[in-house]
Coordinates of C-alpha atoms and ligand atoms in Angstrom, one line a residue:
Chain A
X1 CA 60.0 5.7 -4.6
X2 CA 59.3 8.9 -2.7
X3 CA 55.9 7.6 -1.5
X4 CA 57.2 6.8 2.0
X5 CA 57.6 10.5 2.7
X6 CA 54.0 11.6 3.0
X7 CA 53.3 8.5 5.1
X8 CA 56.3 9.3 7.3
X9 CA 55.2 12.9 7.8
X10 CA 51.6 11.9 8.5
X11 CA 52.7 9.4 11.2
X12 CA 55.0 12.0 12.7
X13 CA 52.0 14.5 12.9
X14 CA 49.9 11.8 14.5
X15 CA 52.5 11.0 17.0
X16 CA 52.9 14.6 18.0
X17 CA 49.3 15.6 17.5
X18 CA 48.2 13.2 20.2
X19 CA 49.8 12.7 23.6
X20 CA 51.5 9.5 22.4
X21 CA 55.0 10.9 21.7
X22 CA 55.1 12.9 24.8
X23 CA 53.8 10.2 27.1
X24 CA 56.2 7.6 25.7
X25 CA 59.2 9.9 25.8
X26 CA 58.5 10.9 29.4
X27 CA 58.0 7.3 30.4
X28 CA 61.3 6.2 28.8
X29 CA 63.4 9.0 30.2
X30 CA 61.9 8.4 33.6
X31 CA 62.7 4.7 33.7
X32 CA 66.1 5.3 32.3
X33 CA 66.7 7.9 35.1
X34 CA 65.6 5.3 37.5
X35 CA 68.4 3.1 36.4
X36 CA 70.9 5.9 36.0
X37 CA 70.5 7.8 39.2
X38 CA 71.4 5.1 41.8
X39 CA 74.5 3.9 40.0
X40 CA 75.6 7.5 39.4
X41 CA 75.2 8.4 43.1
X42 CA 76.8 5.2 44.2
X43 CA 79.7 5.9 41.8
X44 CA 80.1 9.4 43.1
X45 CA 80.1 8.1 46.6
X46 CA 82.7 5.5 45.9
X47 CA 84.9 7.8 43.9
X48 CA 84.7 10.4 46.7
X49 CA 85.9 7.8 49.3
X50 CA 88.6 6.5 47.0
X51 CA 89.9 10.0 46.5
X52 CA 90.4 10.1 50.2
X53 CA 92.0 6.6 50.3
X54 CA 94.0 6.5 47.1
X55 CA 95.0 2.8 47.5
X56 CA 91.4 1.7 46.6
X57 CA 90.8 3.7 43.4
X58 CA 92.3 1.3 40.9
X59 CA 89.2 -0.3 39.2
X60 CA 87.0 2.8 39.1
X61 CA 85.7 3.4 35.6
X62 CA 82.6 5.5 34.9
X63 CA 81.9 4.0 31.5
X64 CA 81.9 0.5 32.9
X65 CA 80.2 1.2 36.2
X66 CA 77.4 3.5 35.2
X67 CA 76.9 3.6 31.5
X68 CA 77.3 -0.1 30.5
X69 CA 74.5 -1.3 32.9
X70 CA 72.4 1.7 31.8
X71 CA 72.7 0.6 28.1
X72 CA 71.8 -3.0 29.0
X73 CA 68.9 -2.0 31.2
X74 CA 67.5 0.4 28.6
X75 CA 67.5 -2.5 26.1
X76 CA 65.3 -4.4 28.6
X77 CA 63.0 -1.4 29.0
X78 CA 62.4 -1.4 25.3
X79 CA 60.4 -4.6 25.7
X80 CA 57.7 -2.5 27.3
X81 CA 58.3 0.7 25.4
X82 CA 58.4 -0.4 21.8
X83 CA 54.9 -2.0 21.8
X84 CA 53.5 1.5 22.8
X85 CA 55.1 3.0 19.7
X86 CA 54.0 0.4 17.2
X87 CA 50.6 -0.9 18.4
X88 CA 48.7 1.9 16.8
X89 CA 50.4 1.9 13.4
X90 CA 48.3 -0.6 11.4
X91 CA 45.7 -1.8 13.9
X92 CA 44.2 1.7 14.3
X93 CA 44.1 2.3 10.6
X94 CA 42.3 -0.9 10.1
X95 CA 39.8 -0.4 12.9
X96 CA 38.9 3.2 11.8
X97 CA 38.8 2.2 8.1
X98 CA 41.5 4.7 7.1
X99 CA 43.5 1.8 5.8
X100 CA 41.0 1.5 3.0
X101 CA 41.9 5.0 1.8
X102 CA 45.6 4.6 2.4
X103 CA 45.8 1.5 0.3
X104 CA 43.9 3.1 -2.5
X105 CA 46.3 6.0 -2.9
X106 CA 49.0 5.5 -5.5
X107 CA 51.5 4.2 -3.0
X108 CA 53.3 0.9 -3.0
X109 CA 52.7 -1.3 0.1
X110 CA 56.5 -1.1 0.7
X111 CA 56.3 2.7 0.7
X112 CA 53.5 2.7 3.2
X113 CA 55.4 0.3 5.4
X114 CA 58.7 2.2 5.0
X115 CA 57.0 5.5 6.0
X116 CA 55.5 3.9 9.1
X117 CA 58.7 2.1 10.1
X118 CA 60.9 5.1 9.6
X119 CA 58.5 7.4 11.5
X120 CA 58.5 5.0 14.5
X121 CA 62.3 4.7 14.2
X122 CA 62.8 8.4 14.0
X123 CA 60.7 9.0 17.1
X124 CA 62.5 6.3 18.9
X125 CA 65.9 7.6 17.8
X126 CA 64.8 11.1 19.0
X127 CA 63.9 9.8 22.5
X128 CA 67.1 7.8 22.6
X129 CA 69.0 10.9 21.8
X130 CA 67.4 12.6 24.8
X131 CA 68.9 9.9 27.0
X132 CA 72.3 10.9 25.8
X133 CA 71.9 13.5 28.5
X134 CA 73.0 10.8 31.0
X135 CA 76.4 10.1 29.6
X136 CA 76.8 13.8 29.0
X137 CA 76.1 14.4 32.7
X138 CA 78.7 11.8 33.6
X139 CA 81.2 13.3 31.2
X140 CA 80.8 16.6 33.0
X141 CA 82.3 15.1 36.1
X142 CA 84.7 12.5 34.8
X143 CA 86.4 11.2 31.7
X144 CA 84.3 8.6 29.8
X145 CA 85.0 6.4 26.8
X146 CA 82.8 8.0 24.2
X147 CA 83.6 5.3 21.7
X148 CA 82.2 2.6 23.9
X149 CA 79.2 4.6 24.9
X150 CA 78.3 5.3 21.3
X151 CA 78.7 1.7 20.3
X152 CA 76.2 0.9 23.1
X153 CA 73.8 3.5 21.6
X154 CA 74.3 1.9 18.1
X155 CA 73.3 -1.4 19.7
X156 CA 70.2 0.3 21.3
X157 CA 69.2 1.7 17.9
X158 CA 69.6 -1.7 16.2
X159 CA 67.7 -3.6 18.9
X160 CA 65.1 -0.9 18.8
X161 CA 64.7 -1.3 15.0
X162 CA 64.3 -5.0 15.4
X163 CA 61.7 -4.6 18.1
X164 CA 59.8 -1.9 16.0
X165 CA 59.6 -4.1 13.0
X166 CA 58.3 -7.0 15.1
X167 CA 55.7 -4.6 16.6
X168 CA 54.7 -3.4 13.1
X169 CA 54.2 -7.0 12.0
X170 CA 52.0 -7.8 15.0
X171 CA 50.0 -4.5 14.5
X172 CA 49.4 -5.5 10.8
X173 CA 47.7 -8.7 11.9
X174 CA 45.0 -7.3 14.1
X175 CA 42.4 -4.5 14.2
X176 CA 42.8 -4.1 17.9
X177 CA 45.5 -1.8 19.3
X178 CA 45.5 -3.5 22.7
X179 CA 45.9 -6.9 21.2
X180 CA 48.7 -5.5 19.0
X181 CA 50.4 -4.0 22.1
X182 CA 50.2 -7.1 24.2
X183 CA 51.0 -9.4 21.3
X184 CA 54.2 -7.5 20.6
X185 CA 55.1 -7.4 24.2
X186 CA 54.5 -11.2 24.5
X187 CA 56.6 -11.9 21.4
X188 CA 59.5 -9.7 22.5
X189 CA 59.4 -11.2 26.0
X190 CA 59.6 -14.7 24.6
X191 CA 62.6 -13.8 22.5
X192 CA 64.2 -12.3 25.6
X193 CA 63.4 -15.2 27.9
X194 CA 65.0 -17.6 25.3
X195 CA 68.3 -16.3 26.6
X196 CA 67.4 -17.7 30.1
X197 CA 66.4 -21.1 28.8
X198 CA 69.7 -21.3 26.9
X199 CA 71.4 -21.9 30.2
X200 CA 69.4 -25.1 30.9
X201 CA 69.8 -26.5 27.3
X202 CA 72.7 -28.5 26.0
X203 CA 74.8 -28.7 22.9
X204 CA 73.7 -27.5 19.6
X205 CA 70.2 -26.6 20.9
X206 CA 71.9 -24.3 23.4
X207 CA 73.8 -22.5 20.7
X208 CA 70.6 -22.1 18.6
X209 CA 68.6 -20.7 21.5
X210 CA 71.4 -18.4 22.4
X211 CA 71.6 -17.1 18.9
X212 CA 67.9 -16.5 18.7
X213 CA 67.6 -14.7 22.0
X214 CA 67.2 -11.1 21.2
X215 CA 68.9 -9.3 24.0
X216 CA 71.9 -11.6 24.4
X217 CA 73.2 -9.9 21.3
X218 CA 73.2 -6.6 23.1
X219 CA 75.9 -7.7 25.5
X220 CA 78.9 -7.0 23.3
X221 CA 77.4 -3.6 22.2
X222 CA 76.9 -2.7 25.8
X223 CA 80.6 -3.5 26.4
X224 CA 81.4 -1.2 23.6
X225 CA 82.4 -4.0 21.2
X226 CA 81.1 -4.0 17.7
X227 CA 80.6 -7.6 16.6
X228 CA 79.5 -8.2 13.0
X229 CA 77.6 -11.3 14.2
X230 CA 75.4 -9.2 16.4
X231 CA 75.0 -6.5 13.8
X232 CA 73.9 -9.0 11.2
X233 CA 71.5 -10.6 13.7
X234 CA 69.6 -7.4 14.4
X235 CA 69.6 -6.3 10.8
X236 CA 68.2 -9.7 9.7
X237 CA 65.6 -9.8 12.4
X238 CA 64.5 -6.3 11.2
X239 CA 64.4 -7.3 7.6
X240 CA 62.6 -10.5 8.2
X241 CA 59.9 -8.9 10.3
X242 CA 59.4 -6.1 7.8
X243 CA 59.1 -8.8 5.0
X244 CA 56.4 -10.6 7.0
X245 CA 54.6 -7.3 7.5
X246 CA 54.6 -6.7 3.8
X247 CA 53.2 -10.1 3.2
X248 CA 50.5 -9.5 5.7
X249 CA 49.5 -6.2 4.0
X250 CA 49.4 -8.0 0.6
X251 CA 47.2 -10.7 2.1
X252 CA 44.8 -8.0 3.3
X253 CA 44.3 -7.0 -0.3
X254 CA 43.5 -10.6 -1.2
X255 CA 41.1 -11.4 1.5
X256 CA 39.5 -8.0 1.9
Chain B
X1 CA 36.3 3.9 -18.7
X2 CA 35.1 1.3 -16.3
X3 CA 34.7 -2.2 -17.5
X4 CA 33.5 -4.8 -15.1
X5 CA 33.3 -8.3 -16.4
X6 CA 31.7 -11.2 -14.5
X7 CA 33.0 -9.9 -11.2
X8 CA 32.5 -12.2 -8.2
X9 CA 33.5 -11.7 -4.6
X10 CA 32.9 -14.0 -1.7
X11 CA 33.6 -13.4 1.9
X12 CA 34.0 -16.9 3.1
X13 CA 30.7 -18.6 2.6
X14 CA 28.9 -15.3 1.8
X15 CA 28.9 -14.4 -1.9
X16 CA 28.5 -10.6 -1.9
X17 CA 28.9 -10.0 -5.6
X18 CA 28.0 -12.6 -8.2
X19 CA 28.8 -12.4 -11.9
X20 CA 28.4 -8.6 -12.1
X21 CA 29.1 -7.0 -15.5
X22 CA 28.7 -3.5 -16.6
X23 CA 30.5 -0.7 -18.5
X24 CA 30.7 3.0 -17.8
X25 CA 31.6 5.3 -20.7
X26 CA 34.1 8.2 -20.3
X27 CA 32.5 11.3 -18.9
X28 CA 29.4 9.6 -17.7
X29 CA 27.9 9.8 -14.2
X30 CA 26.4 6.4 -13.2
X31 CA 24.3 5.7 -10.2
X32 CA 24.8 2.4 -8.5
X33 CA 21.7 1.3 -6.7
X34 CA 20.5 -1.6 -4.7
X35 CA 19.0 -2.4 -1.3
X36 CA 21.2 -2.8 1.8
X37 CA 23.7 -5.6 1.5
X38 CA 23.3 -5.8 -2.3
X39 CA 27.0 -5.6 -2.8
X40 CA 27.5 -2.0 -3.9
X41 CA 30.3 -1.2 -1.5
X42 CA 32.0 -4.5 -2.2
X43 CA 32.0 -3.8 -5.9
X44 CA 33.4 -0.3 -5.3
X45 CA 36.1 -1.5 -3.0
X46 CA 37.2 -3.8 -5.8
X47 CA 37.1 -1.0 -8.4
X48 CA 39.2 1.1 -6.0
X49 CA 41.8 -1.6 -5.7
X50 CA 41.3 -2.1 -2.0
X51 CA 40.6 -5.7 -2.4
X52 CA 40.9 -8.4 -5.0
X53 CA 37.9 -10.1 -6.6
X54 CA 37.4 -13.8 -6.2
X55 CA 36.5 -14.1 -9.9
X56 CA 36.1 -12.1 -13.0
X57 CA 37.9 -8.9 -13.9
X58 CA 37.6 -5.2 -13.8
X59 CA 39.4 -2.5 -15.7
X60 CA 39.5 1.2 -14.8
X61 CA 40.9 3.7 -17.3
X62 CA 42.1 0.8 -19.3
X63 CA 44.1 -0.8 -16.5
X64 CA 43.4 -4.0 -14.7
X65 CA 42.5 -3.3 -11.0
X66 CA 44.5 -6.2 -9.8
X67 CA 47.5 -6.6 -12.0
X68 CA 48.0 -2.9 -12.7
X69 CA 46.6 -1.6 -9.4
X70 CA 49.1 1.3 -9.1
X71 CA 48.2 2.7 -12.5
X72 CA 44.5 2.5 -11.6
X73 CA 45.1 4.1 -8.2
X74 CA 46.9 7.0 -9.9
X75 CA 43.7 7.8 -11.8
X76 CA 40.9 7.4 -9.3
X77 CA 39.5 9.3 -6.4
X78 CA 37.7 7.1 -3.9
X79 CA 35.3 8.0 -1.2
X80 CA 34.6 4.9 0.9
X81 CA 31.4 4.3 2.8
X82 CA 31.3 6.3 6.1
X83 CA 34.3 8.4 4.9
X84 CA 37.0 7.1 7.3
X85 CA 39.5 9.8 8.2
X86 CA 42.3 10.5 10.7
X87 CA 40.5 12.1 13.7
X88 CA 43.7 13.5 15.1
X89 CA 44.7 15.6 12.1
X90 CA 43.5 19.1 11.2
X91 CA 41.6 19.3 7.9
X92 CA 44.2 21.2 5.9
X93 CA 47.1 19.0 7.2
X94 CA 45.2 15.9 6.3
X95 CA 44.4 17.2 2.8
X96 CA 48.0 18.1 2.3
X97 CA 49.0 14.6 3.2
X98 CA 46.5 13.2 0.6
X99 CA 47.8 15.6 -2.0
X100 CA 51.4 14.5 -1.4
X101 CA 50.4 10.8 -1.4
X102 CA 48.6 11.3 -4.7
X103 CA 51.8 12.8 -6.1
X104 CA 50.7 16.4 -6.4
X105 CA 53.9 18.4 -6.7
X106 CA 55.1 20.5 -3.8
X107 CA 54.5 23.8 -5.5
X108 CA 51.0 23.0 -6.6
X109 CA 49.9 21.4 -3.3
X110 CA 48.8 24.5 -1.4
X111 CA 46.6 25.8 -4.2
X112 CA 45.1 22.4 -5.0
X113 CA 44.2 21.8 -1.4
X114 CA 42.7 25.3 -1.1
X115 CA 40.8 24.6 -4.3
X116 CA 39.1 21.4 -3.1
X117 CA 38.4 22.9 0.3
X118 CA 36.6 25.7 -1.5
X119 CA 34.7 23.3 -3.8
X120 CA 33.6 21.2 -0.8
X121 CA 32.8 24.2 1.4
X122 CA 35.2 23.4 4.2
X123 CA 37.6 26.3 4.0
X124 CA 36.4 27.8 7.2
X125 CA 37.0 24.5 9.0
X126 CA 40.6 23.9 7.8
X127 CA 42.3 24.3 11.1
X128 CA 39.9 22.1 13.1
X129 CA 40.7 18.5 14.0
X130 CA 38.7 16.2 11.8
X131 CA 37.6 14.2 14.8
X132 CA 35.9 17.3 16.2
X133 CA 33.9 18.0 13.0
X134 CA 30.2 17.2 12.6
X135 CA 29.3 14.2 10.4
X136 CA 28.3 16.3 7.4
X137 CA 31.6 18.2 7.5
X138 CA 33.5 15.0 7.8
X139 CA 31.7 13.7 4.7
X140 CA 32.7 16.8 2.9
X141 CA 36.3 16.3 3.9
X142 CA 36.1 12.8 2.5
X143 CA 34.8 14.1 -0.7
X144 CA 37.5 16.7 -0.9
X145 CA 40.2 14.1 -0.5
X146 CA 38.6 12.1 -3.3
X147 CA 38.7 15.1 -5.6
X148 CA 42.4 15.9 -4.9
X149 CA 44.8 15.2 -7.7
X150 CA 42.0 15.7 -10.3
X151 CA 41.4 12.0 -10.9
X152 CA 39.8 10.8 -14.2
X153 CA 37.5 8.4 -12.4
X154 CA 35.6 9.0 -9.2
X155 CA 34.2 6.2 -7.1
X156 CA 31.9 7.6 -4.5
X157 CA 30.1 5.4 -2.0
X158 CA 27.1 7.3 -0.7
X159 CA 28.6 10.8 -1.1
X160 CA 25.7 12.8 0.1
X161 CA 24.9 10.8 3.3
X162 CA 24.7 13.0 6.4
X163 CA 24.6 16.3 4.6
X164 CA 22.0 19.0 5.3
X165 CA 19.5 19.8 2.5
X166 CA 21.4 22.8 1.2
X167 CA 24.7 20.9 1.2
X168 CA 23.0 18.0 -0.6
X169 CA 22.0 20.4 -3.3
X170 CA 25.4 22.0 -3.5
X171 CA 27.3 18.7 -3.5
X172 CA 25.0 17.3 -6.1
X173 CA 25.6 20.3 -8.3
X174 CA 29.3 19.7 -7.7
X175 CA 29.1 16.0 -8.8
X176 CA 27.0 17.0 -11.8
X177 CA 29.6 19.5 -12.8
X178 CA 32.2 16.7 -12.8
X179 CA 30.4 14.9 -15.6
X180 CA 31.9 15.2 -19.1
X181 CA 35.5 15.6 -17.8
X182 CA 35.4 12.9 -15.2
X183 CA 33.8 9.5 -15.0
X184 CA 31.8 9.0 -11.9
X185 CA 30.2 6.0 -10.3
X186 CA 28.3 6.7 -7.2
X187 CA 26.1 4.7 -4.9
X188 CA 23.1 6.1 -3.0
X189 CA 19.8 5.3 -1.4
X190 CA 18.3 8.6 -2.4
X191 CA 16.7 7.8 -5.7
X192 CA 15.6 11.4 -6.8
X193 CA 19.3 12.2 -6.5
X194 CA 20.0 9.6 -9.2
X195 CA 17.4 11.1 -11.5
X196 CA 18.9 14.5 -11.0
X197 CA 22.6 13.7 -11.3
X198 CA 23.1 10.5 -13.2
X199 CA 23.3 9.7 -16.9
X200 CA 23.0 6.0 -16.3
X201 CA 21.7 3.6 -13.7
X202 CA 22.8 0.2 -12.5
X203 CA 20.6 -1.6 -10.0
X204 CA 22.0 -4.6 -8.2
X205 CA 20.3 -6.9 -5.8
X206 CA 21.8 -9.8 -3.8
X207 CA 25.0 -9.4 -5.7
X208 CA 23.6 -9.5 -9.2
X209 CA 22.8 -6.8 -11.7
X210 CA 19.1 -6.8 -12.1
X211 CA 18.7 -3.7 -14.4
X212 CA 20.9 -1.2 -16.2
X213 CA 20.4 1.7 -18.6
X214 CA 19.1 5.2 -18.5
X215 CA 16.1 6.1 -16.4
X216 CA 13.8 6.2 -19.4
X217 CA 15.1 2.8 -20.6
X218 CA 14.6 1.3 -17.2
X219 CA 11.0 2.6 -17.0
X220 CA 10.3 1.1 -20.4
X221 CA 11.9 -2.2 -19.5
X222 CA 10.0 -2.5 -16.2
X223 CA 6.7 -0.9 -17.1
X224 CA 5.9 -1.7 -20.7
X225 CA 2.6 0.1 -20.5
X226 CA 2.0 3.9 -20.4
X227 CA -0.6 5.0 -17.8
X228 CA -3.1 7.8 -17.7
X229 CA -5.2 8.6 -14.7
X230 CA -8.6 10.2 -15.3
X231 CA -11.4 11.4 -13.2
X232 CA -14.8 11.6 -14.9
X233 CA -18.2 12.6 -13.5
X234 CA -20.8 10.2 -14.8
X235 CA -22.0 6.6 -14.5
X236 CA -18.9 4.5 -13.5
X237 CA -19.8 1.3 -15.2
X238 CA -20.6 2.9 -18.5
X239 CA -17.5 5.0 -18.5
X240 CA -15.3 2.1 -17.8
X241 CA -16.7 -0.1 -20.6
X242 CA -16.6 2.7 -23.2
X243 CA -13.0 3.6 -22.2
X244 CA -12.1 0.0 -22.9
X245 CA -13.4 0.3 -26.5
X246 CA -10.9 3.1 -27.3
X247 CA -8.3 2.0 -29.8
X248 CA -4.9 1.4 -28.1
X249 CA -6.3 1.0 -24.6
X250 CA -5.2 -2.3 -23.1
X251 CA -6.8 -2.1 -19.7
X252 CA -8.9 0.1 -17.5
X253 CA -8.9 -0.1 -13.8
X254 CA -11.3 1.7 -11.5
X255 CA -9.6 3.1 -8.4
X256 CA -11.5 3.1 -5.2
X257 CA -13.5 6.4 -5.0
X258 CA -12.6 7.1 -1.3
X259 CA -9.0 6.2 -1.7
X260 CA -8.5 8.4 -4.6
X261 CA -10.5 11.3 -3.1
X262 CA -12.7 11.8 -6.2
X263 CA -15.7 14.1 -6.2
X264 CA -19.1 12.8 -5.4
X265 CA -20.6 11.2 -8.4
X266 CA -17.3 10.9 -10.2
X267 CA -15.0 7.9 -10.8
X268 CA -11.3 7.6 -11.3
X269 CA -9.6 5.1 -13.6
X270 CA -6.2 4.1 -14.6
X271 CA -6.0 3.6 -18.3
X272 CA -3.1 1.7 -19.8
X273 CA -1.9 1.7 -23.3
X274 CA 1.3 0.5 -25.0
X275 CA 4.2 2.8 -24.3
X276 CA 4.5 5.4 -27.1
X277 CA 0.8 5.2 -27.9
X278 CA -0.8 8.4 -26.5
X279 CA -4.5 7.9 -26.0
X280 CA -5.2 11.1 -24.2
X281 CA -6.7 13.1 -27.2
X282 CA -9.1 10.3 -28.1
X283 CA -10.0 9.9 -24.5
X284 CA -10.9 13.5 -24.1
X285 CA -13.0 13.5 -27.3
X286 CA -14.8 10.3 -26.2
X287 CA -15.7 11.7 -22.7
X288 CA -16.9 15.0 -24.2
X289 CA -18.9 13.2 -26.9
X290 CA -20.8 11.2 -24.4
X291 CA -21.7 14.3 -22.4
X292 CA -19.7 13.3 -19.3
X293 CA -17.6 15.8 -17.4
X294 CA -13.8 15.4 -17.5
X295 CA -12.5 16.6 -14.2
X296 CA -8.9 15.5 -14.3
X297 CA -6.5 13.8 -16.7
X298 CA -2.8 13.2 -16.2
X299 CA -0.1 10.8 -17.2
X300 CA 1.2 8.7 -14.4
X301 CA 4.9 9.5 -14.5
X302 CA 6.9 6.4 -13.4
X303 CA 9.5 7.4 -10.9
X304 CA 12.7 5.6 -10.3
X305 CA 11.3 4.5 -6.9
X306 CA 8.6 2.5 -8.6
X307 CA 11.1 1.0 -11.0
X308 CA 13.5 0.2 -8.1
X309 CA 10.8 -1.4 -5.9
X310 CA 9.4 -3.4 -8.8
X311 CA 12.8 -4.6 -9.9
X312 CA 14.1 -5.5 -6.5
X313 CA 10.8 -7.1 -5.3
X314 CA 10.4 -8.9 -8.6
X315 CA 13.8 -10.4 -8.1
X316 CA 13.0 -11.6 -4.8
X317 CA 10.2 -13.8 -6.1
X318 CA 11.9 -14.9 -9.2
X319 CA 12.1 -18.7 -9.1
X320 CA 15.7 -19.0 -10.5
X321 CA 17.0 -16.7 -7.8
X322 CA 15.3 -18.7 -5.1
X323 CA 16.9 -21.8 -6.6
X324 CA 20.4 -20.4 -6.4
X325 CA 19.8 -19.2 -2.9
X326 CA 18.7 -22.7 -1.9
X327 CA 21.8 -24.1 -3.7
X328 CA 24.1 -21.7 -1.9
X329 CA 22.5 -22.5 1.4
X330 CA 23.1 -26.2 0.9
Ligands
ATP401 N1 34.1 -7.8 5.5 C1 33.1 -8.6 5.3 N2 33.0 -9.8 5.7 C2 32.0 -10.6 5.5 N3 30.9 -10.2 4.8 C3 30.8 -9.0 4.3 C4 31.9 -8.1 4.5 N4 31.6 -6.9 3.9 C5 30.4 -7.1 3.4 N5 29.9 -8.3 3.6 C6 28.6 -8.9 3.1 O1 28.6 -8.7 1.7 C7 27.3 -8.3 1.3 C8 27.3 -7.0 0.5 O2 27.8 -6.0 1.4 P1 28.0 -4.5 0.8 O3 28.6 -3.7 1.9 O4 28.7 -4.6 -0.4 O5 26.5 -4.0 0.6 P2 26.0 -2.6 0.1 O6 25.3 -2.8 -1.1 O7 27.1 -1.6 0.2 O8 24.9 -2.3 1.3 P3 24.5 -0.9 2.0 O9 23.5 -0.3 1.2 O10 24.0 -1.3 3.3 O11 25.8 -0.1 2.1 C9 26.5 -8.2 2.6 O12 25.7 -9.4 2.7 C10 27.5 -8.1 3.7 O13 27.0 -8.8 4.9
MG402 MG1 27.4 0.1 1.2

């Protein structure tokens, strides 16, 4: 059962041996900064003025005004960002033929999958941890609700895990990285847009669509509320996508 | 050690391997030959548990390649065609990954990796990125990863392709040294390599086994007659007819004088006799007795090339194969 470890280490080496990890981290931090900076500056501006006119300063809350939208926006950015982390994982191995060797080592398919999934998750978690610098910056100036912020981050980690497993599945179905990348992006976008369609649907259908929409479930996390329903949703999407990936690997052995 | 029984593999409408059966004994080195597209790589992929067969079964080290794939994979080293490797990893880091994946313990890893790098002559390249290596070096890294973990069975698909002549010799010596302890099945298009390295030979063509055995057995199967080539100075016609009268001689063919480069006034013949019946002594006495001059006499050694070409070409014209091809096309 320790077979995931060599695969994990190899994937990490490949992420950091090529520009992928650095490029993706830079991209994510940059976009996050893009969302963070304006609201931070605006908040600073407003709080400065309210300090001069004390009668206005009642509803000012750094967590709510800066960090909650940041969490939500980052979840949306993941739509673009996660496909870049996962597109290579199986597609490239299949194209270059290294899959043939990987699958003939004494590793279970589940171990290969776990190694790859955990490597992508670890890289993502690392990059996510870097964005903690934004709440820390805010905390430097004013008091924030760390509990709510960290709940938001837990949500980001879960939504990221779900996205990563979907990305892995798409990557396992093709030999072409670009197809894997765009396929994942398209799939995630569809799941996200479902939330918009929910508004125009009625009755039971509306509830179903709302439940299926992948980012809707982020809302309570972003608010700092831990809802079991959302937790279960993300964990089951992750498990289901990983299960499909495993099936797709097995079918590869059958068809050759 | 390797038992293949009526193995069949189809890629959609293409039947790449058809009813292939053979055995490889423990400690043997077997050469797997066949023209392009014969199904060598396909068979090896199935033996290495990379893909499932469409029919038949295969056992490696006593385990079924499909139902006990993990047990098989613990005991094999596989070098796929074109040795696919991770271009973005340095050689030593890559081999360390392979060693760990094959379950080599942490303590032994470093020395095992150093050992295979040494045996495959890549130690001086260990810090280079694999993608930046020349083809021959990449091939050697591929071989090194197959040897890691000291597997009982080695499945090597064209192991010496792309190597320089000195390396070919060294890698052949390496493979030969594996015999006895390890069971090796290797495919190649370099036939002299097979004569040098292998104990047994399996030839397949269009997905079917067309010949198997040792080289001597194959030669015997394919060419039942032993041949001697002679050059004699004297009257051609008379020589030919008297050679035919020699006991044991089954046929005498004159070879064109110009083509064979015989001396003026001399003729060359190929004399056939049943294998195991050596007619050379009688032939010499006959020629000397008639007062002719014997200029040259040698046995025509039958090389594996000749066997290969005969077997593969013969197959192509064999009516029953044509029939099945027609059947499959319909
Ligand atoms: N993935 C595949 N899909 C469809 N057909 C395939 C596939 N792989 C091989 N084939 C076909 O199967 C047959 C056998 O191919 P294989 O690669 O086993 O031949 P080979 O004996 O290794 O040839 P070579 O000497 O060229 O390496 C060929 O007709 C080939 O076209
Ligand atoms: Mg081949």
